[in-house]
Amino acid sequence: QVQLVESGGGLVQAGGSLRLSCAASGSIFSTSTMGWYRQAPGKQRELVATITRGGNTRYADSVKVRFTISRDNAKNTVYLQMNGLQPEDTALYYCHADQWMKNNEYWGQGTQVTVSS
């Protein structure tokens, strides 16, 4: 069954903003570090940001001052607020759950973000 469901991708002009959402099943969300990764055409998947159950965050240097990851534990949802988007941010964005205590991980199906110049 689908464990992670992303939404919020789309087409935006450079300098614009988008907010991605990822809804997870409660049993996974509450025991996972949640994160966002992205993969551009012809490139490897890369970390964008992660957030622990306690709210500690980590960002890729390329997005650190522009993107904000957050989680709503009551809604079992993780968000990625993306401001100041640039064409190089164009990629398929994946939600990730690291259920490290059980040595499990889960991926969403991906949501496309396209930034036009």
Tab-separated table of C-alpha atoms in Angstrom:
chain	number	residue	atom	x	y	z
A	1	GLN	CA	0.000	0.000	0.000
A	2	VAL	CA	1.038	3.610	-0.512
A	3	GLN	CA	2.791	4.894	2.572
A	4	LEU	CA	3.910	8.374	1.504
A	5	VAL	CA	1.835	10.687	-0.694
A	6	GLU	CA	3.384	13.881	-2.031
A	7	SER	CA	1.646	16.914	-3.455
A	8	GLY	CA	2.356	20.514	-4.307
A	9	GLY	CA	4.712	20.338	-7.239
A	10	GLY	CA	4.240	22.361	-10.382
A	11	LEU	CA	5.620	24.944	-12.752
A	12	VAL	CA	6.846	28.254	-11.408
A	13	GLN	CA	8.923	31.145	-12.687
A	14	ALA	CA	12.364	31.844	-11.308
A	15	GLY	CA	12.127	33.651	-7.994
A	16	GLY	CA	8.785	32.071	-7.197
A	17	SER	CA	7.701	29.796	-4.383
A	18	LEU	CA	6.114	26.392	-3.929
A	19	ARG	CA	5.212	24.302	-0.919
A	20	LEU	CA	5.463	20.542	-1.095
A	21	SER	CA	3.516	18.315	1.250
A	22	CYS	CA	3.948	14.654	2.109
A	23	ALA	CA	1.320	12.761	4.060
A	24	ALA	CA	2.451	9.573	5.734
A	25	SER	CA	0.778	6.787	7.623
A	26	GLY	CA	0.899	7.462	11.332
A	27	SER	CA	2.865	4.375	12.244
A	28	ILE	CA	5.659	5.431	9.929
A	29	PHE	CA	5.607	9.170	10.505
A	30	SER	CA	5.814	9.050	14.264
A	31	THR	CA	8.908	6.862	14.240
A	32	SER	CA	10.805	8.389	11.322
A	33	THR	CA	13.170	11.114	10.377
A	34	MET	CA	11.419	12.660	7.401
A	35	GLY	CA	13.165	14.154	4.437
A	36	TRP	CA	13.022	15.485	0.920
A	37	TYR	CA	15.328	14.400	-1.876
A	38	ARG	CA	15.419	15.432	-5.506
A	39	GLN	CA	16.632	14.033	-8.775
A	40	ALA	CA	17.208	16.088	-11.877
A	41	PRO	CA	17.436	14.473	-15.317
A	42	GLY	CA	20.788	12.795	-15.797
A	43	LYS	CA	21.835	13.364	-12.192
A	44	GLN	CA	21.908	11.314	-9.035
A	45	ARG	CA	19.273	11.675	-6.365
A	46	GLU	CA	20.437	14.151	-3.729
A	47	LEU	CA	19.432	15.169	-0.252
A	48	VAL	CA	17.482	18.425	0.036
A	49	ALA	CA	16.493	18.516	3.700
A	50	THR	CA	15.657	16.311	6.660
A	51	ILE	CA	13.830	16.787	9.942
A	52	THR	CA	13.942	14.520	12.955
A	53	ARG	CA	11.030	13.614	15.193
A	54	GLY	CA	12.287	16.263	17.585
A	55	GLY	CA	12.429	18.932	14.914
A	56	ASN	CA	16.154	19.069	14.225
A	57	THR	CA	16.754	20.008	10.607
A	58	ARG	CA	19.508	19.570	8.065
A	59	TYR	CA	19.792	21.153	4.619
A	60	ALA	CA	21.855	20.861	1.497
A	61	ASP	CA	24.091	23.903	1.156
A	62	SER	CA	22.434	24.813	-2.132
A	63	VAL	CA	19.018	25.328	-0.504
A	64	LYS	CA	19.896	26.302	3.052
A	65	VAL	CA	18.723	29.917	2.972
A	66	ARG	CA	15.813	29.393	0.581
A	67	PHE	CA	14.024	26.214	1.661
A	68	THR	CA	12.398	25.330	4.976
A	69	ILE	CA	11.406	21.851	6.074
A	70	SER	CA	8.788	21.397	8.779
A	71	ARG	CA	6.545	18.674	10.121
A	72	ASP	CA	3.080	18.628	11.635
A	73	ASN	CA	2.989	15.642	13.927
A	74	ALA	CA	-0.776	15.930	14.413
A	75	LYS	CA	-1.349	15.620	10.660
A	76	ASN	CA	1.451	13.130	9.953
A	77	THR	CA	2.659	15.513	7.274
A	78	VAL	CA	6.016	16.965	6.342
A	79	TYR	CA	6.360	20.133	4.302
A	80	LEU	CA	9.018	21.757	2.182
A	81	GLN	CA	8.585	25.485	1.676
A	82	MET	CA	10.668	26.532	-1.292
A	83	ASN	CA	11.332	30.223	-1.867
A	84	GLY	CA	13.518	31.927	-4.402
A	85	LEU	CA	13.290	28.994	-6.780
A	86	GLN	CA	15.842	28.821	-9.568
A	87	PRO	CA	15.981	26.765	-12.780
A	88	GLU	CA	18.603	24.525	-11.179
A	89	ASP	CA	15.980	23.490	-8.616
A	90	THR	CA	14.040	21.751	-11.385
A	91	ALA	CA	13.782	18.089	-10.430
A	92	LEU	CA	11.542	15.296	-9.286
A	93	TYR	CA	11.177	15.732	-5.535
A	94	TYR	CA	10.769	12.669	-3.351
A	95	CYS	CA	9.525	12.374	0.192
A	96	HIS	CA	11.527	9.955	2.347
A	97	ALA	CA	10.906	8.341	5.706
A	98	ASP	CA	13.872	6.930	7.596
A	99	GLN	CA	12.485	4.578	10.195
A	100	TRP	CA	15.968	4.018	11.471
A	101	MET	CA	15.025	2.174	14.660
A	102	LYS	CA	13.440	-0.561	12.536
A	103	ASN	CA	16.006	-0.303	9.730
A	104	ASN	CA	13.229	0.573	7.276
A	105	GLU	CA	12.910	3.338	4.757
A	106	TYR	CA	10.095	4.462	2.512
A	107	TRP	CA	9.893	6.635	-0.584
A	108	GLY	CA	7.059	8.576	-2.104
A	109	GLN	CA	6.272	8.452	-5.789
A	110	GLY	CA	7.763	11.885	-6.461
A	111	THR	CA	6.337	15.245	-7.431
A	112	GLN	CA	7.722	17.326	-10.280
A	113	VAL	CA	9.007	20.828	-9.705
A	114	THR	CA	9.856	22.842	-12.806
A	115	VAL	CA	11.308	26.326	-12.605
A	116	SER	CA	11.363	28.416	-15.769
A	117	SER	CA	13.869	31.192	-16.353
